[in-house]
Amino acid sequence: MCSLVCGCITDFFTYETTKSVVVKSWSVGIINRIVQLLIIAYFVGWVFIHEKAYQVTDTGIESSVMTKVKGFGYHHGHVMDVADYVFPQQGAGVFCIMTKLIVTENQFQGKCAESAQMFNCSTDADCNNHFGAIRSNGVITGVCLKPSNDSNGQCEIEGWCPAENDSVLIEPMLDVNNFTIFIKNSIRFPLFDITRGNFPSTMKAEEIARCTYHPETNPFCPIFRVGDVLNYTGQSVASLAEKGGEIGINIEWKCNLDLDIEYCIPKYSFTRLDAPFAKNTITKGYNFRFAKYYKTENGTDFRTLHKAYAIRFDVMVTGNAGKFNTIPTLINLVAAFTSVGLGTVLCDVILLNFLKGADQYKAKKFEEVSEAQIEASIAQSPGSQQSFKPGIKSSYDSGAISLTASDQPV
Amino acid sequence: MCSLVCGCITDFFTYETTKSVVVKSWSVGIINRIVQLLIIAYFVGWVFIHEKAYQVTDTGIESSVMTKVKGFGYHHGHVMDVADYVFPQQGAGVFCIMTKLIVTENQFQGKCAESAQMFNCSTDADCNNHFGAIRSNGVITGVCLKPSNDSNGQCEIEGWCPAENDSVLIEPMLDVNNFTIFIKNSIRFPLFDITRGNFPSTMKAEEIARCTYHPETNPFCPIFRVGDVLNYTGQSVASLAEKGGEIGINIEWKCNLDLDIEYCIPKYSFTRLDAPFAKNTITKGYNFRFAKYYKTENGTDFRTLHKAYAIRFDVMVTGNAGKFNTIPTLINLVAAFTSVGLGTVLCDVILLNFLKGADQYKAKKFEEVSEAQIEASIAQSPGSQQSFKPGIKSSYDSGAISLTASDQPV
Amino acid sequence: MCSLVCGCITDFFTYETTKSVVVKSWSVGIINRIVQLLIIAYFVGWVFIHEKAYQVTDTGIESSVMTKVKGFGYHHGHVMDVADYVFPQQGAGVFCIMTKLIVTENQFQGKCAESAQMFNCSTDADCNNHFGAIRSNGVITGVCLKPSNDSNGQCEIEGWCPAENDSVLIEPMLDVNNFTIFIKNSIRFPLFDITRGNFPSTMKAEEIARCTYHPETNPFCPIFRVGDVLNYTGQSVASLAEKGGEIGINIEWKCNLDLDIEYCIPKYSFTRLDAPFAKNTITKGYNFRFAKYYKTENGTDFRTLHKAYAIRFDVMVTGNAGKFNTIPTLINLVAAFTSVGLGTVLCDVILLNFLKGADQYKAKKFEEVSEAQIEASIAQSPGSQQSFKPGIKSSYDSGAISLTASDQPV
């Protein structure tokens, strides 16, 4: 009984390793080592050092952005401050700085003539064609309002009157150039529970109050001059203030947490976001309408409509953090080890086909067994069927015996 | 001296390849090739062609969304335009179109009766129970205001008076159906520095001004009719305008940058975002309150409170871009090659257990060495200990010699 | 003809398996199995069970957040409700609750004295130094306004007058503590098309109306008391209301979609977002300015400027979902299998160097072929060059024959 169990245990605790053929040939040996060297160099240099394949990466960055604009501009004879020109006012990550306002004062609900040229008319029929128009300033009633019977007129609209005339020429507020944007960005990598702010906590209040961001001389200052930001995108206030535009302020966090946390710092870049639409005149620029509502003494609502051309700033935070982790390391190490082994595929091709004595090498590498041989072997020694133990050695022995026996001329 | 160094160098530039047993058996040979074929087909078809495992993927899409709504609606006897019904006004990616307004005009700070039915009372004690209530329209003072001593009354509140009564029936603004939303979306894949807009730059201004999005006939038009968007989500204005709702407009960018950049185009889809809450009456719909503030002649503040039911649109941009890269390609190729090799595991099981002549195959494949043999070998030829060179060949030779020597009946 | 084609086909349908050496040694056998066990345990326990490497993960969560604040607070002798203290009003995922207001009433455009101490002056020259200042309340004109010739004065500004004086002491609105925030969050995993809401659809309206979130007793209630939220971040209303602050409400969705969908539930966590800036006095807290605009009877614009200190809440939704997928499973299984094989590298080192009889093992494992042998073999039997078939067996046979032939003293 023990012998069976013991046998099984003995069989289990064996060690199986591949039998190898060692080819002592300079040509294939050198090729082999060069191929292995190239593979190792690739893995060490590119996969591990450059691509940091030994790290696990957290791309789910959590970010919070607070902004504050400062500066004064003259527009419509008024001095405008931050409460006047920034939308929305609560310092969000996406905000607009108004550069030009078309103001239509004292609009009351009623009926009046449309202002846009595309709605001029000579008869009511002309206006009926515009029923349901959405590019007008109100609902088209179908009536053509004419100063006199002979002249041309404008279609009548129902809505807030008088209608806005947005074709007036207004000087944009170029003072925007000197406005400053303060950006406070705190991020967190949830996987590693790392929290960082976009300026060092060692930076003093006075330093922050006085500095201005510059990519080389002041890369950690969180205060950005609007004119500078536009310059970095290759734009100027003059070109943007007239029609408005969209500017992206990208804060990129690429953190290698295997190094000291102090190296986990933001990198700013600036792009013009509406660049893909630059060729389309209709979609160029950025504007929106808003109204301020008032009441007359007797309680009638009226409003002042503003069409605001603005520069919109999108503070976009991207980033990832990497840290050593066993799983990617192991998977890539296994890939590396296995790849080194793949070098033999190439060398085998050379060895077994192009080298002098290829057939001899083939003969050494491959040991052939055909069904015929196996059948012959079974027929010859039926007793060996029930024992696995004797193994190849005994079969070789018997082979040697039979050969010597039959070949001997004794 | 040289001989030692030369020997080491010679030893280093050797090539080691596994010794293989080639089994010339139709059954196991066919199984082997079929298994290999399946594995290769899986990797080529699924992993490489379908899943594009040879690409590196950028999922950190940067996106900027600008929206503009157009259209007119009648509500409370007024014609409402975009400045009246869109919140926030600056054309953000998340915006609301108001569909129903409950207006409470001329609220002044003071004390007055609560309007909601849950705050009716017969004594002050009833109102004391409501101390600290947050569902009232103001701070509960604990007083029960009654028209006469006999009748029931309403608890008194302190705050903006008169209290809002939001149980009035108001016809929603169904004109929303014909409003149009213009969406301008520019994206960037930072890893590849690719910038794209959601409509082709070759699209002319007039085309954009006139078109309406349709998934089949006009998939690149950036102008969406609200009624259509609601239809795509299986909703109608009639069902949403009363209580409000949340609609997601998803712009999906799936870009294969190995192809021409012109194939990197957006795909729109539309969902009702508050669908998971459809069963809960309290949480159904979408509404919010805002106020317009006025001053009387003598400087007293008063306001008009608006409870706005609205359809909120969330323009959500998702996407990823893939491009050929050596690292994933290599890792997956290694995985593929190694997997092909794993086919032998299955074939070995068949060969060594289920095939006729399994033991013979075992004998061919496995060469057994036991500790006893090694010890015997050491004892027999102690001289062979210091030389590695003779290797297996010499040990075999000696084995052959001893066998022939002892077995020969000479 | 057939024989050639048939031969090729026969050659193709062969099965090649590595020839192995089975070492029957207890020491190396046990080491081998232990190493294999450790590798398997690592893969099963860590890679598969803990890291779920068999799943494909969707990290591109789509999320929509709707919020609603309720509660009343006393400030400046007014009762403030949600329309007064929440910005923006439309229930966005990022919103502010105002805690302190510095109100500057009845500002008209004009010229007046600056209020801040840093702009006091004795001569116009002092004010000229401040030209272009952006921390003032308006544009510095360069004039020093003095009550009398002897006394000190303040620089004159042009803009909205009177200038804001934000150094007044105002009691913050501590009632914020009892305000409640209702959060409605619906998410979608686009890869698996799974939609979930942040509270169970089985939750009744009355339950939701009455409950308050608590991490242990009520983890699914979507209503959060502001005081509780601040407590969870280690803050108190008293510390935040004075200067404002930023609080992150993180909703984390970690869904294992191989389990029932009902286990896909949110987990809330709360952080103080401006924590990285806590040391900087200038950047501590959170405030912004906004204005309410009015018109006098004769049409002159005036405004009331508000500097609002607020607690900003950022509802940030993160998460990922995993589901079984064949590709990662296969890649990791291959990595696992291959890694088990790598155990032989260690065992080979032990076997061939440190075990008794290492040289004998080496001799068994390695079969050496040198160029000299191959050349000798070619010279000896030139006929064997054109036939591959005889293979290693025949070469061994011939070796055995030659040996016996030459060694026999017959």
mmCIF file of N, CA and C in Angstrom, chain C residues 353-399:
data_model
loop_
_atom_site.group_PDB
_atom_site.id
_atom_site.type_symbol
_atom_site.label_atom_id
_atom_site.label_comp_id
_atom_site.label_asym_id
_atom_site.label_seq_id
_atom_site.Cartn_x
_atom_site.Cartn_y
_atom_site.Cartn_z
ATOM 1 N N ASN C 353 24.283 23.605 -10.277
ATOM 2 C CA ASN C 353 25.423 24.223 -9.605
ATOM 3 C C ASN C 353 25.605 23.762 -8.172
ATOM 4 N N PHE C 354 24.524 23.609 -7.436
ATOM 5 C CA PHE C 354 24.666 23.400 -5.998
ATOM 6 C C PHE C 354 24.347 21.972 -5.564
ATOM 7 N N LEU C 355 23.760 21.178 -6.429
ATOM 8 C CA LEU C 355 23.390 19.834 -6.025
ATOM 9 C C LEU C 355 24.583 18.893 -6.175
ATOM 10 N N LYS C 356 24.597 17.899 -5.349
ATOM 11 C CA LYS C 356 25.613 16.848 -5.476
ATOM 12 C C LYS C 356 25.399 16.176 -6.835
ATOM 13 N N GLY C 357 26.431 16.030 -7.587
ATOM 14 C CA GLY C 357 26.300 15.429 -8.917
ATOM 15 C C GLY C 357 25.849 16.408 -9.961
ATOM 16 N N ALA C 358 26.159 17.680 -9.732
ATOM 17 C CA ALA C 358 25.728 18.729 -10.662
ATOM 18 C C ALA C 358 26.255 18.454 -12.074
ATOM 19 N N ASP C 359 27.497 18.034 -12.149
ATOM 20 C CA ASP C 359 28.088 17.799 -13.472
ATOM 21 C C ASP C 359 27.367 16.682 -14.214
ATOM 22 N N GLN C 360 26.952 15.652 -13.459
ATOM 23 C CA GLN C 360 26.201 14.566 -14.083
ATOM 24 C C GLN C 360 24.853 15.091 -14.596
ATOM 25 N N TYR C 361 24.234 15.959 -13.791
ATOM 26 C CA TYR C 361 22.967 16.534 -14.253
ATOM 27 C C TYR C 361 23.196 17.364 -15.504
ATOM 28 N N LYS C 362 24.283 18.159 -15.463
ATOM 29 C CA LYS C 362 24.624 18.973 -16.631
ATOM 30 C C LYS C 362 24.764 18.081 -17.852
ATOM 31 N N ALA C 363 25.474 16.993 -17.669
ATOM 32 C CA ALA C 363 25.708 16.070 -18.781
ATOM 33 C C ALA C 363 24.391 15.510 -19.315
ATOM 34 N N LYS C 364 23.444 15.315 -18.407
ATOM 35 C CA LYS C 364 22.148 14.779 -18.829
ATOM 36 C C LYS C 364 21.334 15.845 -19.557
ATOM 37 N N LYS C 365 21.414 17.071 -19.036
ATOM 38 C CA LYS C 365 20.583 18.134 -19.605
ATOM 39 C C LYS C 365 21.136 18.651 -20.929
ATOM 40 N N PHE C 366 22.423 18.861 -20.948
ATOM 41 C CA PHE C 366 23.008 19.464 -22.148
ATOM 42 C C PHE C 366 23.660 18.424 -23.034
ATOM 43 N N GLU C 367 23.373 18.490 -24.273
ATOM 44 C CA GLU C 367 23.979 17.623 -25.263
ATOM 45 C C GLU C 367 24.791 18.554 -26.147
ATOM 46 N N GLU C 368 26.049 18.297 -26.212
ATOM 47 C CA GLU C 368 26.915 19.269 -26.843
ATOM 48 C C GLU C 368 27.201 18.896 -28.289
ATOM 49 N N VAL C 369 27.184 19.864 -29.162
ATOM 50 C CA VAL C 369 27.588 19.652 -30.555
ATOM 51 C C VAL C 369 28.577 20.744 -30.880
ATOM 52 N N SER C 370 29.757 20.368 -31.327
ATOM 53 C CA SER C 370 30.717 21.387 -31.723
ATOM 54 C C SER C 370 30.877 21.340 -33.235
ATOM 55 N N GLU C 371 31.366 22.422 -33.807
ATOM 56 C CA GLU C 371 31.551 22.491 -35.255
ATOM 57 C C GLU C 371 32.468 21.370 -35.725
ATOM 58 N N ALA C 372 33.481 21.072 -34.886
ATOM 59 C CA ALA C 372 34.434 20.001 -35.240
ATOM 60 C C ALA C 372 33.701 18.668 -35.436
ATOM 61 N N GLN C 373 32.801 18.348 -34.485
ATOM 62 C CA GLN C 373 32.038 17.093 -34.583
ATOM 63 C C GLN C 373 31.220 17.057 -35.864
ATOM 64 N N ILE C 374 30.549 18.188 -36.128
ATOM 65 C CA ILE C 374 29.685 18.244 -37.318
ATOM 66 C C ILE C 374 30.512 18.013 -38.573
ATOM 67 N N GLU C 375 31.675 18.690 -38.626
ATOM 68 C CA GLU C 375 32.534 18.539 -39.802
ATOM 69 C C GLU C 375 33.000 17.105 -39.944
ATOM 70 N N ALA C 376 33.379 16.535 -38.812
ATOM 71 C CA ALA C 376 33.816 15.123 -38.816
ATOM 72 C C ALA C 376 32.685 14.231 -39.321
ATOM 73 N N SER C 377 31.483 14.517 -38.833
ATOM 74 C CA SER C 377 30.319 13.718 -39.221
ATOM 75 C C SER C 377 30.049 13.827 -40.715
ATOM 76 N N ILE C 378 30.201 15.053 -41.259
ATOM 77 C CA ILE C 378 29.989 15.233 -42.696
ATOM 78 C C ILE C 378 31.021 14.416 -43.481
ATOM 79 N N ALA C 379 32.265 14.532 -43.028
ATOM 80 C CA ALA C 379 33.348 13.823 -43.725
ATOM 81 C C ALA C 379 33.118 12.307 -43.684
ATOM 82 N N GLN C 380 32.724 11.808 -42.516
ATOM 83 C CA GLN C 380 32.576 10.368 -42.299
ATOM 84 C C GLN C 380 31.467 9.757 -43.159
ATOM 85 N N SER C 381 30.287 10.382 -43.090
ATOM 86 C CA SER C 381 29.143 9.814 -43.809
ATOM 87 C C SER C 381 28.531 10.855 -44.731
ATOM 88 N N PRO C 382 29.141 11.083 -45.879
ATOM 89 C CA PRO C 382 28.622 12.123 -46.772
ATOM 90 C C PRO C 382 27.237 11.797 -47.322
ATOM 91 N N GLY C 383 26.871 10.565 -47.293
ATOM 92 C CA GLY C 383 25.554 10.160 -47.802
ATOM 93 C C GLY C 383 24.408 10.654 -46.957
ATOM 94 N N SER C 384 24.689 10.811 -45.674
ATOM 95 C CA SER C 384 23.599 11.223 -44.768
ATOM 96 C C SER C 384 23.165 12.671 -45.008
ATOM 97 N N GLN C 385 23.995 13.386 -45.806
ATOM 98 C CA GLN C 385 23.698 14.810 -46.056
ATOM 99 C C GLN C 385 22.334 15.005 -46.714
ATOM 100 N N GLN C 386 22.019 14.130 -47.703
ATOM 101 C CA GLN C 386 20.775 14.394 -48.448
ATOM 102 C C GLN C 386 19.520 13.849 -47.764
ATOM 103 N N SER C 387 19.678 13.126 -46.704
ATOM 104 C CA SER C 387 18.473 12.606 -46.057
ATOM 105 C C SER C 387 18.323 13.203 -44.658
ATOM 106 N N PHE C 388 17.155 13.745 -44.429
ATOM 107 C CA PHE C 388 16.877 14.304 -43.107
ATOM 108 C C PHE C 388 16.253 13.240 -42.223
ATOM 109 N N LYS C 389 15.507 12.362 -42.865
ATOM 110 C CA LYS C 389 14.708 11.374 -42.152
ATOM 111 C C LYS C 389 15.466 10.583 -41.075
ATOM 112 N N PRO C 390 16.601 9.997 -41.383
ATOM 113 C CA PRO C 390 17.246 9.125 -40.396
ATOM 114 C C PRO C 390 17.351 9.752 -39.014
ATOM 115 N N GLY C 391 17.569 11.064 -38.980
ATOM 116 C CA GLY C 391 17.510 11.800 -37.723
ATOM 117 C C GLY C 391 18.548 11.364 -36.720
ATOM 118 N N ILE C 392 18.254 11.761 -35.501
ATOM 119 C CA ILE C 392 19.222 11.558 -34.432
ATOM 120 C C ILE C 392 19.413 10.079 -34.106
ATOM 121 N N LYS C 393 18.318 9.351 -34.280
ATOM 122 C CA LYS C 393 18.393 7.949 -33.877
ATOM 123 C C LYS C 393 19.454 7.207 -34.693
ATOM 124 N N SER C 394 19.370 7.427 -36.002
ATOM 125 C CA SER C 394 20.341 6.748 -36.855
ATOM 126 C C SER C 394 21.762 7.207 -36.547
ATOM 127 N N SER C 395 21.924 8.496 -36.275
ATOM 128 C CA SER C 395 23.273 8.971 -36.004
ATOM 129 C C SER C 395 23.801 8.351 -34.724
ATOM 130 N N TYR C 396 22.877 8.182 -33.779
ATOM 131 C CA TYR C 396 23.284 7.515 -32.546
ATOM 132 C C TYR C 396 23.654 6.064 -32.838
ATOM 133 N N ASP C 397 22.804 5.459 -33.632
ATOM 134 C CA ASP C 397 23.058 4.055 -33.967
ATOM 135 C C ASP C 397 24.432 3.899 -34.585
ATOM 136 N N SER C 398 24.642 4.762 -35.579
ATOM 137 C CA SER C 398 25.930 4.651 -36.268
ATOM 138 C C SER C 398 27.073 4.898 -35.297
ATOM 139 N N GLY C 399 26.823 5.822 -34.368
ATOM 140 C CA GLY C 399 27.841 6.080 -33.350
ATOM 141 C C GLY C 399 28.089 4.827 -32.530
#
